Amino acid sequence: MDFQLTHALEVLERTPAAFRALLAGLPEAWTAPNEGPDTFSAFDNVGHLIHGERADWIPRARIILAQGPDRRFEPYDRFAQYRESEGKGLADLLDDFARLRSENLATLRSWRLGEPELALEGEHPAFGPVTLRQLLAAWVAHDLGHVAQTARVLAKQYRDAVGPWRAYLPVLDR
Amino acid sequence: MDFQLTHALEVLERTPAAFRALLAGLPEAWTAPNEGPDTFSAFDNVGHLIHGERADWIPRARIILAQGPDRRFEPYDRFAQYRESEGKGLADLLDDFARLRSENLATLRSWRLGEPELALEGEHPAFGPVTLRQLLAAWVAHDLGHVAQTARVLAKQYRDAVGPWRAYLPVLDR
């Protein structure tokens, strides 16, 4: 499927509601456990997406669009949410994510991007040159990856409880 | 995490809304593609969950609770949705799933299951003896597995569009 901005927006605007539908009101018995050291709980996943709204996708798009002499992105802190989510509840995080995403999509729409802008390049600290089109596609796939990761970490809490069904439920061993 | 019926219900009652938030209104460009032969599109995932509501979880629980002489479950048809979803739109399927799930959870709650019932056994056609507790835990994990699978098949539509980000997005190659 080729990248189209309208398609990307269709997913990006749904993600906060998908997290809310899946997680709002769930007790910590579900939302606090992770998949092992340096992995994310359901709660961590939402905090990670919030950090992305603040520090990653739109700030990187701005660097590309500015086409200044230094187009290198700041390295991304995958574990910022351990610090930034401290003292917050999941309901706060779901609200923060929805608000920040809505603001960011308003910004994105306001740019009225066309083919010439989507082809502009920035410099990823690990990969080198990347286009705005690739950045926006990665934003979409990253959202969906964290929906999948969140469902998986929840499912894994029942890895033992399902007994022999574990053989039929590959999500429990990913 | 040990199985508790209240925990299981917390997930089971959220799944239809999670699918609705993620998928309602998305065009077929997103919802129709699958991951290759004999795999499910987003649309197929919802149809598969509907078939499970009709033919799998509650019917199998009834077999266990009846404790009749033959407690063997009917084999499950993993591809029934290719036939049963024919001619339906995604909005229909999301409505059907929500209605059937709500009816099935009302049935499940009406049984007021306690420890003795949860320990009763049926016979899985492949695994042999399984308890009602394991069946209900598998229902939960199966839901979450299909949330993850649905997010993954959507994400894969952008496998090429993300360019070098593919290396950082493992969901694209699962």
mmCIF file of C-alpha atoms in Angstrom:
data_model
loop_
_atom_site.group_PDB
_atom_site.id
_atom_site.type_symbol
_atom_site.label_atom_id
_atom_site.label_comp_id
_atom_site.label_asym_id
_atom_site.label_seq_id
_atom_site.Cartn_x
_atom_site.Cartn_y
_atom_site.Cartn_z
ATOM 1 C CA MET A 1 0.000 0.000 0.000
ATOM 2 C CA ASP A 2 1.483 3.352 -1.000
ATOM 3 C CA PHE A 3 1.586 6.093 1.605
ATOM 4 C CA GLN A 4 -1.257 8.587 1.415
ATOM 5 C CA LEU A 5 -1.674 11.310 4.011
ATOM 6 C CA THR A 6 -5.449 10.755 4.241
ATOM 7 C CA HIS A 7 -4.887 7.051 4.980
ATOM 8 C CA ALA A 8 -2.268 7.852 7.596
ATOM 9 C CA LEU A 9 -4.611 10.297 9.330
ATOM 10 C CA GLU A 10 -7.370 7.660 9.435
ATOM 11 C CA VAL A 11 -5.209 5.491 11.665
ATOM 12 C CA LEU A 12 -3.478 8.231 13.663
ATOM 13 C CA GLU A 13 -6.773 9.784 14.713
ATOM 14 C CA ARG A 14 -8.166 6.416 15.925
ATOM 15 C CA THR A 15 -5.283 5.277 18.137
ATOM 16 C CA PRO A 16 -6.137 7.214 21.328
ATOM 17 C CA ALA A 17 -9.709 5.875 21.290
ATOM 18 C CA ALA A 18 -8.450 2.352 20.656
ATOM 19 C CA PHE A 19 -6.208 2.579 23.750
ATOM 20 C CA ARG A 20 -9.049 4.056 25.765
ATOM 21 C CA ALA A 21 -11.459 1.286 24.726
ATOM 22 C CA LEU A 22 -8.927 -1.403 25.570
ATOM 23 C CA LEU A 23 -7.501 -0.006 28.816
ATOM 24 C CA ALA A 24 -9.696 2.605 30.530
ATOM 25 C CA GLY A 25 -10.857 1.308 33.895
ATOM 26 C CA LEU A 26 -8.756 -1.860 33.842
ATOM 27 C CA PRO A 27 -7.148 -2.556 37.227
ATOM 28 C CA GLU A 28 -3.373 -2.493 37.706
ATOM 29 C CA ALA A 29 -3.350 -6.286 37.852
ATOM 30 C CA TRP A 30 -3.736 -6.035 34.064
ATOM 31 C CA THR A 31 -2.011 -2.774 33.248
ATOM 32 C CA ALA A 32 1.102 -2.799 35.489
ATOM 33 C CA PRO A 33 2.902 -6.071 34.570
ATOM 34 C CA ASN A 34 5.411 -6.082 31.713
ATOM 35 C CA GLU A 35 7.065 -8.826 29.641
ATOM 36 C CA GLY A 36 10.397 -8.807 31.497
ATOM 37 C CA PRO A 37 13.348 -6.400 32.007
ATOM 38 C CA ASP A 38 13.347 -3.344 29.711
ATOM 39 C CA THR A 39 9.905 -4.161 28.314
ATOM 40 C CA PHE A 40 6.716 -2.143 28.534
ATOM 41 C CA SER A 41 3.568 -2.717 30.532
ATOM 42 C CA ALA A 42 0.255 -1.536 29.059
ATOM 43 C CA PHE A 43 0.714 1.597 31.207
ATOM 44 C CA ASP A 44 4.252 2.107 29.831
ATOM 45 C CA ASN A 45 2.992 1.801 26.258
ATOM 46 C CA VAL A 46 0.677 4.779 26.706
ATOM 47 C CA GLY A 47 3.446 6.823 28.327
ATOM 48 C CA HIS A 48 5.760 5.937 25.460
ATOM 49 C CA LEU A 49 3.204 7.146 22.913
ATOM 50 C CA ILE A 50 2.833 10.401 24.863
ATOM 51 C CA HIS A 51 6.582 10.955 24.763
ATOM 52 C CA GLY A 52 6.458 10.386 21.006
ATOM 53 C CA GLU A 53 3.797 13.082 20.644
ATOM 54 C CA ARG A 54 5.990 15.533 22.550
ATOM 55 C CA ALA A 55 9.481 14.666 21.361
ATOM 56 C CA ASP A 56 9.414 12.643 18.199
ATOM 57 C CA TRP A 57 7.021 12.764 15.266
ATOM 58 C CA ILE A 58 6.009 16.411 14.946
ATOM 59 C CA PRO A 59 9.354 17.821 16.131
ATOM 60 C CA ARG A 60 11.111 15.671 13.501
ATOM 61 C CA ALA A 61 8.628 16.726 10.824
ATOM 62 C CA ARG A 62 9.413 20.352 11.715
ATOM 63 C CA ILE A 63 13.125 19.724 11.261
ATOM 64 C CA ILE A 64 12.460 18.267 7.815
ATOM 65 C CA LEU A 65 10.116 21.057 6.755
ATOM 66 C CA ALA A 66 12.509 23.793 7.937
ATOM 67 C CA GLN A 67 15.269 22.399 5.646
ATOM 68 C CA GLY A 68 17.890 24.150 7.749
ATOM 69 C CA PRO A 69 21.615 23.346 7.527
ATOM 70 C CA ASP A 70 21.408 20.710 10.307
ATOM 71 C CA ARG A 71 18.560 18.297 9.651
ATOM 72 C CA ARG A 72 19.700 15.658 12.099
ATOM 73 C CA PHE A 73 16.965 14.431 14.509
ATOM 74 C CA GLU A 74 17.497 14.230 18.254
ATOM 75 C CA PRO A 75 17.968 10.593 19.311
ATOM 76 C CA TYR A 76 14.741 9.246 20.793
ATOM 77 C CA ASP A 77 14.573 8.152 24.430
ATOM 78 C CA ARG A 78 12.665 4.857 24.434
ATOM 79 C CA PHE A 79 12.493 4.826 28.218
ATOM 80 C CA ALA A 80 11.498 8.433 28.922
ATOM 81 C CA GLN A 81 8.073 7.321 30.097
ATOM 82 C CA TYR A 82 9.493 5.603 33.187
ATOM 83 C CA ARG A 83 10.335 9.106 34.411
ATOM 84 C CA GLU A 84 7.574 11.151 32.781
ATOM 85 C CA SER A 85 4.644 8.946 33.820
ATOM 86 C CA GLU A 86 5.677 8.910 37.480
ATOM 87 C CA GLY A 87 2.831 9.756 39.824
ATOM 88 C CA LYS A 88 0.248 9.657 37.057
ATOM 89 C CA GLY A 89 -2.648 7.276 36.697
ATOM 90 C CA LEU A 90 -3.613 5.484 33.519
ATOM 91 C CA ALA A 91 -6.709 7.689 33.121
ATOM 92 C CA ASP A 92 -4.421 10.772 33.118
ATOM 93 C CA LEU A 93 -2.188 9.217 30.494
ATOM 94 C CA LEU A 94 -5.094 8.277 28.231
ATOM 95 C CA ASP A 95 -6.346 11.876 28.445
ATOM 96 C CA ASP A 96 -2.881 13.336 27.818
ATOM 97 C CA PHE A 97 -2.339 11.093 24.803
ATOM 98 C CA ALA A 98 -5.714 11.979 23.260
ATOM 99 C CA ARG A 99 -5.155 15.712 23.748
ATOM 100 C CA LEU A 100 -1.588 15.756 22.428
ATOM 101 C CA ARG A 101 -2.484 13.589 19.439
ATOM 102 C CA SER A 102 -5.413 15.828 18.577
ATOM 103 C CA GLU A 103 -3.202 18.927 18.749
ATOM 104 C CA ASN A 104 -0.499 17.266 16.662
ATOM 105 C CA LEU A 105 -2.923 16.161 13.962
ATOM 106 C CA ALA A 106 -4.304 19.694 13.800
ATOM 107 C CA THR A 107 -0.738 20.881 13.230
ATOM 108 C CA LEU A 108 -0.130 18.210 10.611
ATOM 109 C CA ARG A 109 -3.346 19.099 8.754
ATOM 110 C CA SER A 110 -2.513 22.812 8.909
ATOM 111 C CA TRP A 111 0.631 22.192 6.877
ATOM 112 C CA ARG A 112 -1.421 21.043 3.835
ATOM 113 C CA LEU A 113 1.417 18.780 2.763
ATOM 114 C CA GLY A 114 1.740 17.871 -0.895
ATOM 115 C CA GLU A 115 4.099 15.612 -2.821
ATOM 116 C CA PRO A 116 7.020 18.095 -2.776
ATOM 117 C CA GLU A 117 6.980 18.410 1.023
ATOM 118 C CA LEU A 118 6.512 14.661 1.558
ATOM 119 C CA ALA A 119 9.694 14.051 -0.441
ATOM 120 C CA LEU A 120 11.835 16.376 1.709
ATOM 121 C CA GLU A 121 14.550 14.742 3.768
ATOM 122 C CA GLY A 122 15.903 14.858 7.277
ATOM 123 C CA GLU A 123 18.674 12.835 8.862
ATOM 124 C CA HIS A 124 17.896 10.015 11.220
ATOM 125 C CA PRO A 125 20.668 9.544 13.818
ATOM 126 C CA ALA A 126 20.935 5.818 12.976
ATOM 127 C CA PHE A 127 19.670 5.400 9.383
ATOM 128 C CA GLY A 128 20.792 8.615 7.721
ATOM 129 C CA PRO A 129 18.514 10.259 5.141
ATOM 130 C CA VAL A 130 14.768 9.684 5.524
ATOM 131 C CA THR A 131 11.836 11.436 3.889
ATOM 132 C CA LEU A 132 8.893 13.130 5.559
ATOM 133 C CA ARG A 133 6.706 10.513 3.870
ATOM 134 C CA GLN A 134 8.666 7.728 5.582
ATOM 135 C CA LEU A 135 8.500 9.538 8.929
ATOM 136 C CA LEU A 136 4.711 9.831 8.739
ATOM 137 C CA ALA A 137 4.327 6.198 7.622
ATOM 138 C CA ALA A 138 6.530 5.154 10.562
ATOM 139 C CA TRP A 139 4.295 7.144 12.932
ATOM 140 C CA VAL A 140 1.304 5.074 11.761
ATOM 141 C CA ALA A 141 3.117 1.725 11.950
ATOM 142 C CA HIS A 142 4.575 2.655 15.355
ATOM 143 C CA ASP A 143 1.069 3.346 16.713
ATOM 144 C CA LEU A 144 -0.165 -0.013 15.466
ATOM 145 C CA GLY A 145 2.905 -1.781 16.807
ATOM 146 C CA HIS A 146 2.087 -0.450 20.266
ATOM 147 C CA VAL A 147 -1.544 -1.508 19.984
ATOM 148 C CA ALA A 148 -0.241 -5.002 19.216
ATOM 149 C CA GLN A 149 2.365 -4.844 21.998
ATOM 150 C CA THR A 150 -0.228 -3.703 24.540
ATOM 151 C CA ALA A 151 -2.634 -6.510 23.628
ATOM 152 C CA ARG A 152 0.270 -8.976 23.823
ATOM 153 C CA VAL A 153 1.472 -7.921 27.283
ATOM 154 C CA LEU A 154 -2.088 -8.218 28.576
ATOM 155 C CA ALA A 155 -2.509 -11.651 26.967
ATOM 156 C CA LYS A 156 0.736 -12.900 28.499
ATOM 157 C CA GLN A 157 -0.696 -12.492 31.978
ATOM 158 C CA TYR A 158 -2.778 -15.584 31.126
ATOM 159 C CA ARG A 159 0.050 -17.615 29.606
ATOM 160 C CA ASP A 160 -0.178 -20.227 32.329
ATOM 161 C CA ALA A 161 -3.892 -19.887 33.010
ATOM 162 C CA VAL A 162 -4.837 -21.100 29.504
ATOM 163 C CA GLY A 163 -3.194 -24.503 30.117
ATOM 164 C CA PRO A 164 -2.794 -26.517 26.885
ATOM 165 C CA TRP A 165 -4.333 -23.728 24.756
ATOM 166 C CA ARG A 166 -0.929 -22.041 24.886
ATOM 167 C CA ALA A 167 -0.001 -24.149 21.836
ATOM 168 C CA TYR A 168 -2.786 -22.482 19.822
ATOM 169 C CA LEU A 169 -2.180 -18.914 21.003
ATOM 170 C CA PRO A 170 1.103 -17.691 19.481
ATOM 171 C CA VAL A 171 0.637 -14.235 21.040
ATOM 172 C CA LEU A 172 1.587 -15.808 24.403
ATOM 173 C CA ASP A 173 5.111 -16.647 23.232
ATOM 174 C CA ARG A 174 6.093 -13.678 21.056
ATOM 175 C CA MET B 1 -1.494 -13.905 37.085
ATOM 176 C CA ASP B 2 -4.021 -16.439 38.349
ATOM 177 C CA PHE B 3 -7.328 -16.666 36.562
ATOM 178 C CA GLN B 4 -10.166 -14.736 38.190
ATOM 179 C CA LEU B 5 -13.560 -14.501 36.564
ATOM 180 C CA THR B 6 -13.863 -10.775 37.355
ATOM 181 C CA HIS B 7 -10.515 -10.100 35.629
ATOM 182 C CA ALA B 8 -11.530 -12.150 32.601
ATOM 183 C CA LEU B 9 -14.796 -10.228 32.280
ATOM 184 C CA GLU B 10 -12.929 -6.914 32.408
ATOM 185 C CA VAL B 11 -11.137 -7.801 29.185
ATOM 186 C CA LEU B 12 -13.944 -9.700 27.465
ATOM 187 C CA GLU B 13 -16.365 -6.796 27.857
ATOM 188 C CA ARG B 14 -13.874 -4.304 26.357
ATOM 189 C CA THR B 15 -12.909 -6.154 23.180
ATOM 190 C CA PRO B 16 -15.839 -5.132 20.941
ATOM 191 C CA ALA B 17 -15.285 -1.449 21.741
ATOM 192 C CA ALA B 18 -11.559 -1.796 21.102
ATOM 193 C CA PHE B 19 -12.259 -3.227 17.636
ATOM 194 C CA ARG B 20 -14.809 -0.515 16.976
ATOM 195 C CA ALA B 21 -12.408 2.261 18.004
ATOM 196 C CA LEU B 22 -9.647 0.836 15.851
ATOM 197 C CA LEU B 23 -11.646 -0.114 12.749
ATOM 198 C CA ALA B 24 -15.039 1.618 12.432
ATOM 199 C CA GLY B 25 -15.061 3.838 9.370
ATOM 200 C CA LEU B 26 -11.677 2.736 8.042
ATOM 201 C CA PRO B 27 -11.737 2.205 4.271
ATOM 202 C CA GLU B 28 -11.199 -1.218 2.704
ATOM 203 C CA ALA B 29 -7.703 -0.161 1.667
ATOM 204 C CA TRP B 30 -6.875 -0.750 5.338
ATOM 205 C CA THR B 31 -9.330 -3.450 6.349
ATOM 206 C CA ALA B 32 -9.360 -5.820 3.347
ATOM 207 C CA PRO B 33 -5.677 -6.834 2.864
ATOM 208 C CA ASN B 34 -4.312 -9.832 4.756
ATOM 209 C CA GLU B 35 -0.803 -11.104 5.521
ATOM 210 C CA GLY B 36 -0.732 -13.789 2.791
ATOM 211 C CA PRO B 37 -2.545 -17.064 1.996
ATOM 212 C CA ASP B 38 -4.711 -18.448 4.822
ATOM 213 C CA THR B 39 -4.188 -15.346 6.973
ATOM 214 C CA PHE B 40 -6.756 -12.869 8.220
ATOM 215 C CA SER B 41 -7.444 -9.307 7.179
ATOM 216 C CA ALA B 42 -8.765 -6.888 9.813
ATOM 217 C CA PHE B 43 -12.237 -7.664 8.425
ATOM 218 C CA ASP B 44 -11.606 -11.421 8.756
ATOM 219 C CA ASN B 45 -10.480 -11.004 12.369
ATOM 220 C CA VAL B 46 -13.849 -9.550 13.353
ATOM 221 C CA GLY B 47 -15.697 -12.314 11.483
ATOM 222 C CA HIS B 48 -13.548 -14.907 13.232
ATOM 223 C CA LEU B 49 -14.409 -13.456 16.635
ATOM 224 C CA ILE B 50 -18.111 -13.533 15.723
ATOM 225 C CA HIS B 51 -17.858 -17.216 14.810
ATOM 226 C CA GLY B 52 -16.205 -17.816 18.176
ATOM 227 C CA GLU B 53 -19.149 -16.181 19.961
ATOM 228 C CA ARG B 54 -21.585 -18.444 18.116
ATOM 229 C CA ALA B 55 -19.729 -21.745 17.935
ATOM 230 C CA ASP B 56 -16.893 -21.868 20.408
ATOM 231 C CA TRP B 57 -16.606 -20.361 23.859
ATOM 232 C CA ILE B 58 -20.090 -20.472 25.328
ATOM 233 C CA PRO B 59 -21.101 -23.715 23.553
ATOM 234 C CA ARG B 60 -17.969 -25.375 24.945
ATOM 235 C CA ALA B 61 -18.634 -23.976 28.417
ATOM 236 C CA ARG B 62 -22.133 -25.479 28.218
ATOM 237 C CA ILE B 63 -20.670 -28.900 27.370
ATOM 238 C CA ILE B 64 -18.408 -28.692 30.415
ATOM 239 C CA LEU B 65 -21.151 -27.507 32.755
ATOM 240 C CA ALA B 66 -23.580 -30.205 31.580
ATOM 241 C CA GLN B 67 -21.047 -32.935 32.529
ATOM 242 C CA GLY B 68 -22.804 -35.375 30.210
ATOM 243 C CA PRO B 69 -21.273 -38.685 29.111
ATOM 244 C CA ASP B 70 -19.678 -37.109 25.987
ATOM 245 C CA ARG B 71 -17.791 -33.939 26.905
ATOM 246 C CA ARG B 72 -15.830 -33.700 23.674
ATOM 247 C CA PHE B 73 -15.958 -30.266 21.972
ATOM 248 C CA GLU B 74 -16.806 -29.838 18.297
ATOM 249 C CA PRO B 75 -13.631 -29.020 16.340
ATOM 250 C CA TYR B 76 -13.458 -25.305 15.630
ATOM 251 C CA ASP B 77 -13.583 -23.985 12.056
ATOM 252 C CA ARG B 78 -10.880 -21.313 11.850
ATOM 253 C CA PHE B 79 -12.027 -20.228 8.414
ATOM 254 C CA ALA B 80 -15.805 -20.138 8.897
ATOM 255 C CA GLN B 81 -15.787 -16.345 8.579
ATOM 256 C CA TYR B 82 -14.840 -16.477 4.903
ATOM 257 C CA ARG B 83 -18.334 -17.940 4.354
ATOM 258 C CA GLU B 84 -20.289 -16.300 7.172
ATOM 259 C CA SER B 85 -19.122 -12.720 6.544
ATOM 260 C CA GLU B 86 -19.999 -12.821 2.855
ATOM 261 C CA GLY B 87 -22.031 -9.837 1.733
ATOM 262 C CA LYS B 88 -21.626 -8.042 5.060
ATOM 263 C CA GLY B 89 -19.855 -4.770 5.711
ATOM 264 C CA LEU B 90 -17.414 -4.133 8.515
ATOM 265 C CA ALA B 91 -19.967 -1.948 10.336
ATOM 266 C CA ASP B 92 -22.389 -4.916 10.375
ATOM 267 C CA LEU B 93 -19.694 -7.203 11.755
ATOM 268 C CA LEU B 94 -18.722 -4.761 14.510
ATOM 269 C CA ASP B 95 -22.388 -4.533 15.537
ATOM 270 C CA ASP B 96 -22.864 -8.318 15.399
ATOM 271 C CA PHE B 97 -19.766 -8.916 17.495
ATOM 272 C CA ALA B 98 -20.790 -6.370 20.151
ATOM 273 C CA ARG B 99 -24.318 -7.804 20.408
ATOM 274 C CA LEU B 100 -23.238 -11.443 20.553
ATOM 275 C CA ARG B 101 -20.499 -10.721 23.086
ATOM 276 C CA SER B 102 -22.902 -8.809 25.293
ATOM 277 C CA GLU B 103 -25.415 -11.695 25.191
ATOM 278 C CA ASN B 104 -22.693 -14.236 25.909
ATOM 279 C CA LEU B 105 -21.327 -12.301 28.872
ATOM 280 C CA ALA B 106 -24.858 -12.018 30.274
ATOM 281 C CA THR B 107 -25.073 -15.808 29.994
ATOM 282 C CA LEU B 108 -21.673 -16.262 31.617
ATOM 283 C CA ARG B 109 -22.582 -13.946 34.499
ATOM 284 C CA SER B 110 -25.923 -15.692 34.978
ATOM 285 C CA TRP B 111 -24.114 -18.949 35.759
ATOM 286 C CA ARG B 112 -22.532 -17.434 38.907
ATOM 287 C CA LEU B 113 -19.539 -19.719 38.528
ATOM 288 C CA GLY B 114 -17.523 -20.621 41.596
ATOM 289 C CA GLU B 115 -14.388 -22.666 42.141
ATOM 290 C CA PRO B 116 -16.140 -26.055 41.806
ATOM 291 C CA GLU B 117 -17.581 -25.213 38.369
ATOM 292 C CA LEU B 118 -14.332 -23.627 37.125
ATOM 293 C CA ALA B 119 -12.522 -26.890 37.896
ATOM 294 C CA LEU B 120 -14.934 -29.038 35.815
ATOM 295 C CA GLU B 121 -13.480 -30.609 32.699
ATOM 296 C CA GLY B 122 -14.382 -31.068 29.065
ATOM 297 C CA GLU B 123 -12.435 -32.756 26.311
ATOM 298 C CA HIS B 124 -10.659 -30.696 23.694
ATOM 299 C CA PRO B 125 -10.466 -32.552 20.353
ATOM 300 C CA ALA B 126 -6.692 -31.968 20.167
ATOM 301 C CA PHE B 127 -5.463 -31.514 23.761
ATOM 302 C CA GLY B 128 -7.732 -33.833 25.715
ATOM 303 C CA PRO B 129 -8.932 -32.763 29.194
ATOM 304 C CA VAL B 130 -9.244 -29.020 29.838
ATOM 305 C CA THR B 131 -10.971 -27.147 32.643
ATOM 306 C CA LEU B 132 -13.639 -24.486 32.375
ATOM 307 C CA ARG B 133 -11.129 -22.107 33.986
ATOM 308 C CA GLN B 134 -8.643 -22.779 31.147
ATOM 309 C CA LEU B 135 -11.372 -22.333 28.525
ATOM 310 C CA LEU B 136 -12.337 -18.920 29.909
ATOM 311 C CA ALA B 137 -8.685 -17.831 30.201
ATOM 312 C CA ALA B 138 -8.159 -18.909 26.571
ATOM 313 C CA TRP B 139 -11.186 -16.826 25.526
ATOM 314 C CA VAL B 140 -9.487 -13.747 27.029
ATOM 315 C CA ALA B 141 -6.068 -14.473 25.520
ATOM 316 C CA HIS B 142 -7.675 -15.289 22.157
ATOM 317 C CA ASP B 143 -9.417 -11.883 22.126
ATOM 318 C CA LEU B 144 -6.158 -10.109 22.867
ATOM 319 C CA GLY B 145 -4.313 -12.170 20.281
ATOM 320 C CA HIS B 146 -6.757 -10.966 17.654
ATOM 321 C CA VAL B 147 -6.402 -7.347 18.752
ATOM 322 C CA ALA B 148 -2.656 -7.788 18.245
ATOM 323 C CA GLN B 149 -3.128 -9.607 14.929
ATOM 324 C CA THR B 150 -5.463 -6.900 13.636
ATOM 325 C CA ALA B 151 -3.055 -4.106 14.545
ATOM 326 C CA ARG B 152 -0.243 -6.099 12.910
ATOM 327 C CA VAL B 153 -2.021 -6.682 9.588
ATOM 328 C CA LEU B 154 -2.852 -2.974 9.412
ATOM 329 C CA ALA B 155 0.755 -2.023 10.206
ATOM 330 C CA LYS B 156 2.099 -4.363 7.518
ATOM 331 C CA GLN B 157 0.373 -2.319 4.830
ATOM 332 C CA TYR B 158 3.105 0.262 5.516
ATOM 333 C CA ARG B 159 6.020 -2.180 5.604
ATOM 334 C CA ASP B 160 7.589 -0.615 2.528
ATOM 335 C CA ALA B 161 6.338 2.928 3.094
ATOM 336 C CA VAL B 162 8.338 3.305 6.339
ATOM 337 C CA GLY B 163 11.648 2.875 4.485
ATOM 338 C CA PRO B 164 14.579 2.272 6.868
ATOM 339 C CA TRP B 165 12.310 2.453 9.957
ATOM 340 C CA ARG B 166 11.386 -1.162 9.214
ATOM 341 C CA ALA B 167 14.449 -2.162 11.244
ATOM 342 C CA TYR B 168 12.954 -0.499 14.350
ATOM 343 C CA LEU B 169 9.387 -1.752 13.900
ATOM 344 C CA PRO B 170 9.363 -5.512 14.612
ATOM 345 C CA VAL B 171 5.571 -5.665 14.127
ATOM 346 C CA LEU B 172 6.212 -5.335 10.377
ATOM 347 C CA ASP B 173 8.049 -8.659 10.189
ATOM 348 C CA ARG B 174 6.144 -10.884 12.604
#
